mmCIF file of C-alpha atoms in Angstrom:
data_model
loop_
_atom_site.group_PDB
_atom_site.id
_atom_site.type_symbol
_atom_site.label_atom_id
_atom_site.label_comp_id
_atom_site.label_asym_id
_atom_site.label_seq_id
_atom_site.Cartn_x
_atom_site.Cartn_y
_atom_site.Cartn_z
ATOM 1 C CA MET A 1082 125.813 72.549 59.278
ATOM 2 C CA GLY A 1083 128.725 69.832 59.533
ATOM 3 C CA SER A 1084 129.311 66.133 60.259
ATOM 4 C CA SER A 1085 130.021 64.063 62.992
ATOM 5 C CA PRO A 1086 133.208 62.052 63.246
ATOM 6 C CA ALA A 1087 130.757 59.326 63.275
ATOM 7 C CA THR A 1088 129.572 60.121 60.424
ATOM 8 C CA ALA A 1089 132.786 61.236 58.480
ATOM 9 C CA LEU A 1090 133.409 57.412 59.582
ATOM 10 C CA LEU A 1091 130.871 55.482 58.020
ATOM 11 C CA VAL A 1092 130.430 56.796 54.416
ATOM 12 C CA PRO A 1093 134.336 54.900 53.606
ATOM 13 C CA PHE A 1094 132.916 52.258 55.360
ATOM 14 C CA ALA A 1095 129.403 52.032 53.124
ATOM 15 C CA VAL A 1096 132.149 52.843 50.379
ATOM 16 C CA LEU A 1097 134.068 49.956 51.573
ATOM 17 C CA LEU A 1098 131.327 47.642 51.329
ATOM 18 C CA MET A 1099 129.656 47.936 48.397
ATOM 19 C CA GLY A 1100 133.366 47.302 46.866
ATOM 20 C CA LEU A 1101 133.068 43.726 48.622
ATOM 21 C CA PHE A 1102 129.195 42.798 47.448
ATOM 22 C CA ALA A 1103 130.635 44.103 43.875
ATOM 23 C CA SER A 1104 133.878 41.699 43.528
ATOM 24 C CA SER A 1105 132.052 38.974 45.035
ATOM 25 C CA ASP A 1106 129.730 38.346 42.665
ATOM 26 C CA ALA A 1107 132.399 38.822 39.770
ATOM 27 C CA HIS A 1108 132.114 34.945 38.949
ATOM 28 C CA MET A 1109 128.738 34.972 39.528
ATOM 29 C CA ALA A 1110 126.617 32.856 36.576
ATOM 30 C CA ALA A 1111 123.054 33.902 35.249
ATOM 31 C CA GLY A 1112 121.428 31.183 37.176
ATOM 32 C CA GLY A 1113 122.162 33.112 40.327
ATOM 33 C CA TRP A 1114 125.032 30.524 41.644
ATOM 34 C CA THR A 1115 129.171 31.351 42.261
ATOM 35 C CA TYR A 1116 131.728 29.901 40.410
ATOM 36 C CA PRO A 1117 134.918 28.857 42.067
ATOM 37 C CA PRO A 1118 137.364 31.717 42.200
ATOM 38 C CA VAL A 1119 139.596 28.814 40.956
ATOM 39 C CA CYS A 1120 137.348 28.171 37.942
ATOM 40 C CA CYS A 1121 136.891 31.369 36.380
ATOM 41 C CA ASN A 1122 139.240 34.621 35.922
ATOM 42 C CA GLY A 1123 137.579 37.683 34.955
ATOM 43 C CA ASP A 1124 134.035 39.192 35.382
ATOM 44 C CA ASP A 1125 129.729 38.335 34.120
ATOM 45 C CA VAL A 1126 131.061 40.469 31.372
ATOM 46 C CA ASP A 1127 134.172 39.167 29.772
ATOM 47 C CA GLY A 1128 134.881 36.105 32.431
ATOM 48 C CA ASP A 1129 135.829 32.713 30.924
ATOM 49 C CA CYS A 1130 132.864 30.578 32.517
ATOM 50 C CA GLN A 1131 130.022 30.774 30.686
ATOM 51 C CA ALA A 1132 126.396 28.374 30.074
ATOM 52 C CA ILE A 1133 126.636 26.514 27.122
ATOM 53 C CA PRO A 1134 124.050 24.780 24.854
ATOM 54 C CA SER A 1135 122.686 21.594 26.575
ATOM 55 C CA SER A 1136 122.771 20.341 22.805
ATOM 56 C CA ASP A 1137 125.894 20.557 22.763
ATOM 57 C CA VAL A 1138 126.662 18.534 25.705
ATOM 58 C CA THR A 1139 127.025 14.688 24.844
ATOM 59 C CA LYS A 1140 127.551 12.125 28.267
ATOM 60 C CA GLY A 1141 129.216 9.147 26.519
ATOM 61 C CA PRO A 1142 130.209 5.174 28.963
ATOM 62 C CA PHE A 1143 133.723 7.384 29.571
ATOM 63 C CA GLY A 1144 132.593 11.069 30.142
ATOM 64 C CA PHE A 1145 131.551 14.078 28.204
ATOM 65 C CA SER A 1146 132.521 14.938 24.724
ATOM 66 C CA ILE A 1147 131.697 18.849 23.935
ATOM 67 C CA HIS A 1148 130.672 19.848 20.606
ATOM 68 C CA LEU A 1149 131.209 23.748 21.164
ATOM 69 C CA HIS A 1150 130.293 26.242 18.097
ATOM 70 C CA PRO A 1151 131.337 29.481 17.744
ATOM 71 C CA GLY A 1152 128.825 32.076 19.700
ATOM 72 C CA ASP A 1153 128.117 29.325 22.409
ATOM 73 C CA HIS A 1154 130.957 30.550 24.404
ATOM 74 C CA HIS A 1155 132.035 34.051 24.053
ATOM 75 C CA LEU A 1156 136.131 32.311 24.021
ATOM 76 C CA VAL A 1157 135.319 30.474 21.004
ATOM 77 C CA THR A 1158 135.762 31.363 17.444
ATOM 78 C CA ARG A 1159 135.579 27.863 15.736
ATOM 79 C CA ASN A 1160 133.736 24.507 16.245
ATOM 80 C CA GLN A 1161 135.849 22.832 18.839
ATOM 81 C CA LEU A 1162 135.177 19.038 20.097
ATOM 82 C CA LEU A 1163 136.376 18.863 23.885
ATOM 83 C CA LEU A 1164 136.500 15.177 25.794
ATOM 84 C CA ILE A 1165 136.423 15.699 30.132
ATOM 85 C CA TYR A 1166 136.586 12.721 31.480
ATOM 86 C CA GLY A 1167 135.305 12.673 35.549
ATOM 87 C CA THR A 1168 136.185 16.027 36.371
ATOM 88 C CA GLU A 1169 133.230 17.578 36.197
ATOM 89 C CA ILE A 1170 131.540 19.214 38.900
ATOM 90 C CA ARG A 1171 127.633 19.946 39.683
ATOM 91 C CA SER A 1172 126.334 22.866 38.211
ATOM 92 C CA HIS A 1173 123.767 24.334 40.415
ATOM 93 C CA ASP A 1174 121.166 25.225 38.247
ATOM 94 C CA TYR A 1175 119.609 22.903 35.297
ATOM 95 C CA ASP A 1176 122.863 24.250 33.139
ATOM 96 C CA TYR A 1177 126.113 22.995 31.419
ATOM 97 C CA HIS A 1178 128.619 25.603 32.188
ATOM 98 C CA ILE A 1179 132.392 25.665 31.058
ATOM 99 C CA CYS A 1180 135.200 27.544 31.724
ATOM 100 C CA LEU A 1181 138.060 27.789 29.272
ATOM 101 C CA GLN A 1182 141.325 30.076 30.571
ATOM 102 C CA PRO A 1183 144.106 31.512 27.568
ATOM 103 C CA THR A 1184 146.944 29.447 27.829
ATOM 104 C CA ASP A 1185 150.274 29.668 25.561
ATOM 105 C CA ASP A 1186 151.952 26.365 26.479
ATOM 106 C CA PRO A 1187 150.735 23.748 24.286
ATOM 107 C CA SER A 1188 150.439 20.952 25.812
ATOM 108 C CA GLU A 1189 147.786 22.310 28.018
ATOM 109 C CA ALA A 1190 145.621 23.677 25.542
ATOM 110 C CA ALA A 1191 142.101 22.336 24.759
ATOM 111 C CA GLY A 1192 141.942 24.588 21.606
ATOM 112 C CA MET A 1193 141.782 27.603 19.941
ATOM 113 C CA GLY A 1194 139.889 30.544 21.555
ATOM 114 C CA GLN A 1195 139.580 34.306 20.951
ATOM 115 C CA ASN A 1196 143.019 35.213 21.877
ATOM 116 C CA GLY A 1197 144.769 31.841 20.710
ATOM 117 C CA LYS A 1198 144.802 28.728 23.208
ATOM 118 C CA TYR A 1199 142.694 27.924 25.944
ATOM 119 C CA ARG A 1200 142.117 25.017 28.123
ATOM 120 C CA VAL A 1201 139.593 24.150 29.655
ATOM 121 C CA ASN A 1202 139.566 24.789 34.067
ATOM 122 C CA CYS A 1203 136.081 23.437 34.540
ATOM 123 C CA PHE A 1204 133.005 22.134 33.343
ATOM 124 C CA PHE A 1205 129.865 22.116 34.998
ATOM 125 C CA VAL A 1206 127.309 19.520 34.761
ATOM 126 C CA PRO A 1207 123.293 20.048 35.545
ATOM 127 C CA PRO A 1208 122.505 17.159 38.655
ATOM 128 C CA ASP A 1209 120.271 15.713 36.002
ATOM 129 C CA GLY A 1210 123.002 15.555 33.672
ATOM 130 C CA ALA A 1211 125.714 13.767 35.513
#
């Protein structure tokens, strides 16, 4: 029993569709929403966007203070204090999220990460935290 030409075309098309859907959730937050591609680099396992504990975040009159500890984000290996002023983005769940981007440029570095310096690409605030 042979396969028809239509079946021969359908299989590669199905594989292509599976690849498109698999790559579309490369920036997926644990809460099921998608990080904007401009914020995140990587995938669900080693991407640079991740939820952080709300206890690390303090809202002040001029913005947010974020005190990250090792283990709060997989790129952070030592205590870090970050200040965010007016660039926060509304998250689609009830968690704070931060996207850290490795960089070699000292003028844009916010602290030290696993492989050197990093900068904050995006900071997400829950609807009730803004």
